Amino acid sequence: MKMSTGVEWAVHCCVVLSQAEDPVPAQRLAEFHGISRTYLAKHLQQLSRAGLVSSTEGRVGGYVLTRPAAEISVLDVVQAIDGHEPAFRCTEIRQNGPLPASPETCRRACGVARAMHTAEQAWRDSLRAVSVADLAAGVLEDNGPQTFDRVREWLAT
Amino acid sequence: MKMSTGVEWAVHCCVVLSQAEDPVPAQRLAEFHGISRTYLAKHLQQLSRAGLVSSTEGRVGGYVLTRPAAEISVLDVVQAIDGHEPAFRCTEIRQNGPLPASPETCRRACGVARAMHTAEQAWRDSLRAVSVADLAAGVLEDNGPQTFDRVREWLAT
DNA sequence: TCAATCGCGGATATCAGATGTCCGTGTTCA
DNA sequence: TGAACACGGACATCTGATATCCGCGATTGA
């Protein structure tokens, strides 16, 4: 079970965007994080389609958050990149073999699937409780209060 | 993010094993669930290496749970098959680019990674709270009280 | 007006891991 | 001794993640 590395990129990009004053092009975001420009562009397009960022085309174009960072959860970003498919997908093997479960029984989800989905719900709840603004505050705490001033300065270069 | 389908197979097999009186060969477990015999054998070997089941070789060999079903959690099975690697793997992109995080800062895990790991912990806690015995009880509830009698009968065939 | 900068989507290439099979070996028991 | 079983390794296949490139249209400043 593995999450796309694009999720990590996207979350970090959202934190940077939450501190930017102007649209930031994909090129800048890629440079800032030392990652592939073309591939990051794909992920930013996913964020755009999910409605988390809006893009402006043209010469001074780039990406901007569509909402305050406090209203964008980590779960929003994860699902924008990784999709909404559950990690566990029940293939209904209880319906196979010599003693298949009856159709009436199968109107309810399999007990195994229920346990897995409950766990994934707990996972989602945990991610939903953390916002991009929370992460930004954490960065300030870890790296010092002037961190984002330096970021803005570099972005303006 | 996707969990191996082998996890589903393994959990169902553990439920069956919790109700068996004698060692059950991989062949029988595969037939019962209508799945690939050779591939299931691989997963059963993983369960064996993880210490959840023990195998007896030879003519009347097969698999048996090593502990009472109440002491085997769904998490145990998931980790036996899918491994212990976290779904989110931090690649430390905060150390890249023109404004890398300082080495002192990086003694602590990145805030993004902390949020992800907290969520995965919640997921594990949820899975740890459900045992194979719980699942077996659920099967009885869903399929009727004689379900496992029929299973044992078929296994004895 | 023109050229540079940008986002967007499609096509494509590459690669790792999941999925699935097969075979040889060793073990147990009738 | 032979049948049934577990085990591990080698192997084949297939899917999805990773990554790049191109052409298109939009925007802006010179």
XYZ file of C-alpha atoms (C1' of nucleotides) in Angstrom:
374
model
C 0.000 0.000 0.000
C 1.662 3.158 -1.168
C 0.615 6.724 -1.631
C 1.689 8.631 -4.702
C 4.731 10.839 -4.148
C 2.749 13.495 -5.976
C 0.745 13.905 -2.776
C 3.805 15.041 -0.888
C 4.636 17.531 -3.632
C 1.091 18.844 -3.778
C 0.823 19.398 -0.040
C 4.123 21.256 0.107
C 3.056 23.354 -2.866
C -0.196 24.275 -1.133
C 1.749 25.447 1.901
C 3.898 27.663 -0.309
C 0.865 28.962 -2.180
C -0.774 29.836 1.114
C 2.081 32.285 1.679
C 2.375 33.751 -1.807
C 0.944 37.108 -2.760
C 0.812 36.541 -6.512
C 0.174 33.554 -8.770
C 3.122 31.167 -8.657
C 4.010 29.329 -11.882
C 4.666 25.591 -11.820
C 8.241 26.327 -12.837
C 8.863 28.242 -9.596
C 7.194 25.650 -7.409
C 9.289 22.915 -8.984
C 12.516 24.863 -8.541
C 11.667 25.691 -4.955
C 11.188 22.031 -4.079
C 13.874 20.647 -6.366
C 11.499 18.385 -8.229
C 10.496 17.619 -11.809
C 8.758 20.559 -13.435
C 6.758 18.647 -16.035
C 5.519 16.049 -13.619
C 4.590 18.549 -10.954
C 2.574 20.375 -13.609
C 0.413 17.292 -13.953
C -0.337 17.266 -10.259
C -1.088 20.976 -10.175
C -3.603 20.387 -12.927
C -5.218 17.772 -10.713
C -5.426 20.296 -7.881
C -6.981 22.718 -10.343
C -9.586 20.199 -11.497
C -10.385 19.464 -7.855
C -11.035 23.152 -7.310
C -8.333 23.637 -4.690
C -6.283 26.028 -6.787
C -7.154 28.245 -9.688
C -4.794 28.948 -12.529
C -4.180 32.032 -14.574
C -2.769 31.539 -18.035
C -0.507 33.846 -19.893
C 2.718 35.634 -19.219
C 2.365 36.303 -15.510
C 0.211 33.278 -14.896
C 0.471 30.661 -12.190
C -1.472 29.091 -9.370
C -3.382 30.548 -6.432
C -5.361 28.846 -3.682
C -9.088 29.231 -4.222
C -9.883 29.204 -0.506
C -8.218 30.333 2.715
C -5.594 27.783 3.732
C -7.527 27.079 6.912
C -10.347 25.731 4.764
C -8.208 23.310 2.781
C -7.586 20.060 4.588
C -4.784 17.640 3.945
C -7.485 15.156 2.992
C -8.650 17.489 0.228
C -5.181 17.474 -1.274
C -4.669 13.745 -0.857
C -7.940 12.953 -2.578
C -7.309 15.461 -5.348
C -4.085 13.650 -6.230
C -4.697 10.069 -5.205
C -8.395 9.928 -6.001
C -11.325 8.788 -3.924
C -10.964 5.042 -4.418
C -10.691 3.160 -1.138
C -7.443 1.295 -0.583
C -9.341 -1.887 0.146
C -11.531 -3.155 -2.672
C -13.766 -6.038 -1.826
C -13.888 -8.606 -4.614
C -16.764 -10.438 -2.958
C -15.026 -13.765 -2.692
C -17.716 -14.746 -0.210
C -19.913 -15.304 -3.274
C -17.473 -17.839 -4.734
C -16.864 -21.489 -4.069
C -19.043 -24.344 -2.856
C -20.800 -22.353 -0.103
C -21.489 -18.930 -1.611
C -23.198 -16.275 0.470
C -26.801 -15.753 -0.504
C -27.850 -12.675 -2.502
C -29.876 -11.384 0.465
C -26.798 -11.591 2.673
C -24.832 -9.686 0.081
C -27.072 -6.676 0.164
C -24.967 -5.771 3.154
C -21.243 -5.256 2.712
C -18.953 -8.096 3.720
C -17.719 -7.916 7.324
C -14.123 -7.748 6.184
C -14.920 -4.812 3.933
C -16.780 -3.090 6.750
C -13.773 -3.317 9.048
C -11.478 -2.005 6.339
C -13.756 0.871 5.473
C -14.139 1.854 9.110
C -10.370 2.034 9.375
C -10.087 4.129 6.242
C -12.762 6.421 7.619
C -10.639 6.952 10.722
C -7.717 7.737 8.445
C -9.724 10.256 6.486
C -11.055 11.868 9.659
C -7.510 12.332 10.883
C -6.386 13.949 7.637
C -9.474 16.129 7.495
C -8.593 17.548 10.908
C -5.377 19.082 9.597
C -5.462 22.111 7.321
C -2.860 23.663 5.073
C -2.851 26.597 7.489
C -1.961 24.217 10.328
C 0.945 22.896 8.305
C 2.117 26.406 7.531
C 2.038 27.237 11.228
C 4.092 24.113 11.866
C 6.697 25.215 9.371
C 7.036 28.539 11.164
C 7.451 26.711 14.436
C 10.084 24.361 13.038
C 12.027 26.768 10.837
C 11.647 30.110 12.536
C 9.282 33.061 12.186
C 11.019 34.631 9.170
C 10.807 31.543 7.014
C 7.947 32.690 4.832
C 9.435 36.158 4.436
C 12.405 34.506 2.811
C 10.101 32.373 0.692
C 8.193 35.408 -0.533
C 11.460 37.159 -1.240
C 12.699 34.270 -3.332
C 9.388 34.004 -5.178
C 9.639 37.691 -6.079
C 13.058 37.147 -7.657
C -3.264 3.939 -2.879
C -4.266 0.331 -3.097
C -4.097 -2.627 -0.785
C -3.047 -6.012 -2.120
C -5.976 -8.279 -2.925
C -4.027 -10.949 -1.095
C -5.062 -9.221 2.118
C -8.711 -9.956 1.422
C -7.889 -13.581 0.718
C -5.759 -13.920 3.824
C -8.374 -12.467 6.149
C -11.090 -14.728 4.802
C -8.768 -17.702 5.124
C -8.069 -16.834 8.747
C -11.795 -16.756 9.442
C -12.171 -20.219 7.921
C -9.139 -21.511 9.803
C -10.621 -20.210 13.046
C -13.478 -22.642 12.516
C -11.537 -25.670 11.308
C -10.709 -28.597 13.532
C -7.825 -29.962 11.488
C -5.089 -28.444 9.338
C -6.541 -27.106 6.096
C -4.396 -27.411 2.952
C -3.992 -24.413 0.637
C -5.810 -26.391 -2.020
C -8.981 -26.514 0.089
C -8.812 -22.861 1.075
C -8.432 -21.852 -2.557
C -11.344 -24.021 -3.676
C -13.515 -22.714 -0.888
C -12.963 -19.122 -1.931
C -12.793 -19.744 -5.659
C -9.347 -18.215 -6.018
C -5.950 -19.144 -7.463
C -4.351 -22.004 -5.573
C -0.728 -21.223 -6.378
C -1.014 -17.551 -5.620
C -2.884 -18.095 -2.385
C -0.103 -20.470 -1.353
C 2.291 -17.534 -1.510
C 0.166 -15.512 0.839
C -0.258 -18.380 3.255
C 3.497 -18.645 3.395
C 3.605 -14.985 4.352
C 1.129 -15.641 7.151
C 3.332 -18.510 8.237
C 6.471 -16.371 8.285
C 4.590 -13.746 10.289
C 3.747 -16.402 12.861
C -0.021 -16.139 12.464
C -0.453 -19.655 11.152
C 1.657 -22.746 11.437
C 1.958 -25.297 8.713
C 2.261 -29.043 8.842
C 3.949 -30.668 5.912
C 3.279 -34.069 4.547
C 0.273 -36.011 3.507
C -2.361 -34.628 5.905
C -0.663 -31.253 6.153
C -2.153 -27.828 5.984
C -2.510 -24.636 7.964
C -3.689 -23.926 11.507
C -3.921 -20.677 13.441
C -1.162 -20.381 16.029
C -3.292 -18.339 18.434
C -6.948 -18.075 19.390
C -8.820 -16.063 16.752
C -9.627 -13.426 19.353
C -5.910 -12.712 19.642
C -5.347 -12.185 15.933
C -6.272 -8.722 14.771
C -7.091 -7.697 11.232
C -4.044 -5.449 11.449
C -1.855 -8.494 12.073
C -3.072 -10.056 8.857
C -2.825 -6.850 6.841
C 0.744 -6.270 7.935
C 1.705 -9.887 7.360
C 0.643 -9.579 3.716
C 1.173 -5.931 2.891
C 4.207 -5.325 5.045
C 4.927 -2.662 7.627
C 5.920 0.136 5.286
C 3.861 3.282 5.783
C 1.754 4.351 2.810
C 3.237 7.819 2.957
C 6.982 7.996 2.480
C 8.563 11.358 3.064
C 11.222 12.148 0.493
C 12.372 15.192 2.452
C 11.835 17.693 -0.312
C 12.076 20.371 2.343
C 15.835 19.835 2.118
C 15.858 20.647 -1.598
C 15.849 23.879 -3.528
C 17.124 27.373 -2.798
C 15.852 27.512 0.802
C 16.551 24.065 2.248
C 15.559 23.284 5.815
C 18.516 23.216 8.169
C 19.900 19.907 9.476
C 18.798 20.796 13.033
C 15.250 21.338 11.823
C 15.342 17.976 10.082
C 16.035 16.064 13.229
C 12.309 16.274 13.658
C 10.058 14.753 11.033
C 8.493 17.071 8.483
C 5.061 18.401 9.475
C 3.475 16.849 6.425
C 4.911 13.478 7.352
C 3.719 13.881 10.933
C 0.143 14.479 9.793
C 0.254 11.493 7.464
C 1.713 9.214 10.101
C -0.875 10.283 12.653
C -3.596 9.362 10.184
C -2.018 5.998 9.475
C -1.800 5.395 13.192
C -5.538 5.985 13.477
C -6.031 3.510 10.635
C -3.899 0.898 12.360
C -5.663 1.454 15.687
C -8.976 0.817 13.989
C -7.777 -2.391 12.376
C -6.154 -3.556 15.588
C -9.509 -3.247 17.360
C -11.063 -5.938 15.171
C -10.098 -9.578 15.617
C -10.587 -12.595 13.411
C -13.013 -13.853 16.071
C -15.059 -10.664 15.656
C -15.226 -11.251 11.937
C -16.286 -14.851 12.449
C -19.065 -13.677 14.755
C -20.149 -11.245 12.060
C -20.335 -14.032 9.505
C -22.621 -15.979 11.807
C -24.803 -12.934 12.208
C -24.980 -12.295 8.478
C -25.273 -15.860 7.209
C -27.021 -17.709 9.967
C -25.909 -19.773 12.954
C -25.279 -22.990 11.021
C -22.870 -21.435 8.570
C -19.719 -22.811 10.103
C -21.223 -26.239 10.584
C -21.630 -26.377 6.810
C -18.102 -25.113 6.353
C -16.683 -27.801 8.624
C -18.752 -30.404 6.838
C -17.390 -29.309 3.477
C -13.828 -29.215 4.801
C -14.227 -32.788 6.002
C -15.211 -33.920 2.504
C 2.024 43.354 -33.476
C 5.277 40.029 -31.840
C 7.670 37.133 -28.851
C 8.080 35.217 -24.397
C 5.760 33.029 -20.691
C 2.422 30.308 -19.000
C -1.493 26.436 -18.281
C -3.685 22.529 -20.488
C -4.380 18.010 -22.450
C -2.840 14.086 -25.132
C 0.606 10.813 -26.531
C 4.321 8.311 -25.243
C 8.189 6.022 -22.795
C 9.992 3.795 -18.714
C 10.039 1.239 -14.620
C 8.667 -0.976 -10.214
C 5.651 -3.734 -8.116
C 1.535 -6.614 -8.078
C -0.285 -10.631 -9.873
C 0.045 -15.266 -11.194
C 2.387 -19.738 -12.717
C 5.663 -23.383 -12.566
C 9.072 -26.495 -10.879
C 12.253 -28.932 -7.802
C 12.875 -30.215 -3.052
C 11.803 -32.017 1.344
C 8.384 -33.963 4.543
C 4.742 -36.862 6.244
C 1.727 -40.665 6.195
C -1.025 -44.642 4.411
C 6.896 -46.511 -2.146
C 3.719 -43.212 -3.757
C 0.471 -39.619 -2.923
C -0.420 -35.286 -0.850
C 1.326 -31.513 1.091
C 4.489 -27.001 2.244
C 8.269 -24.329 0.741
C 11.275 -21.369 -1.939
C 13.038 -19.704 -6.211
C 12.627 -18.519 -10.922
C 9.938 -16.748 -14.171
C 6.206 -14.434 -17.004
C 2.695 -10.960 -17.369
C 0.176 -6.991 -16.537
C -1.022 -2.705 -14.318
C -0.242 1.648 -12.626
C 3.093 5.128 -11.107
C 6.539 7.973 -12.728
C 8.269 11.041 -16.089
C 8.860 13.493 -20.543
C 7.514 15.870 -24.637
C 4.698 18.282 -27.847
C 1.195 21.325 -29.787
C -2.396 24.378 -28.548
C -4.455 28.525 -26.785
C -4.262 32.411 -23.511
C -2.037 36.441 -21.650
C 1.096 40.108 -21.240
C 4.917 43.316 -21.894
C 8.075 45.267 -25.228
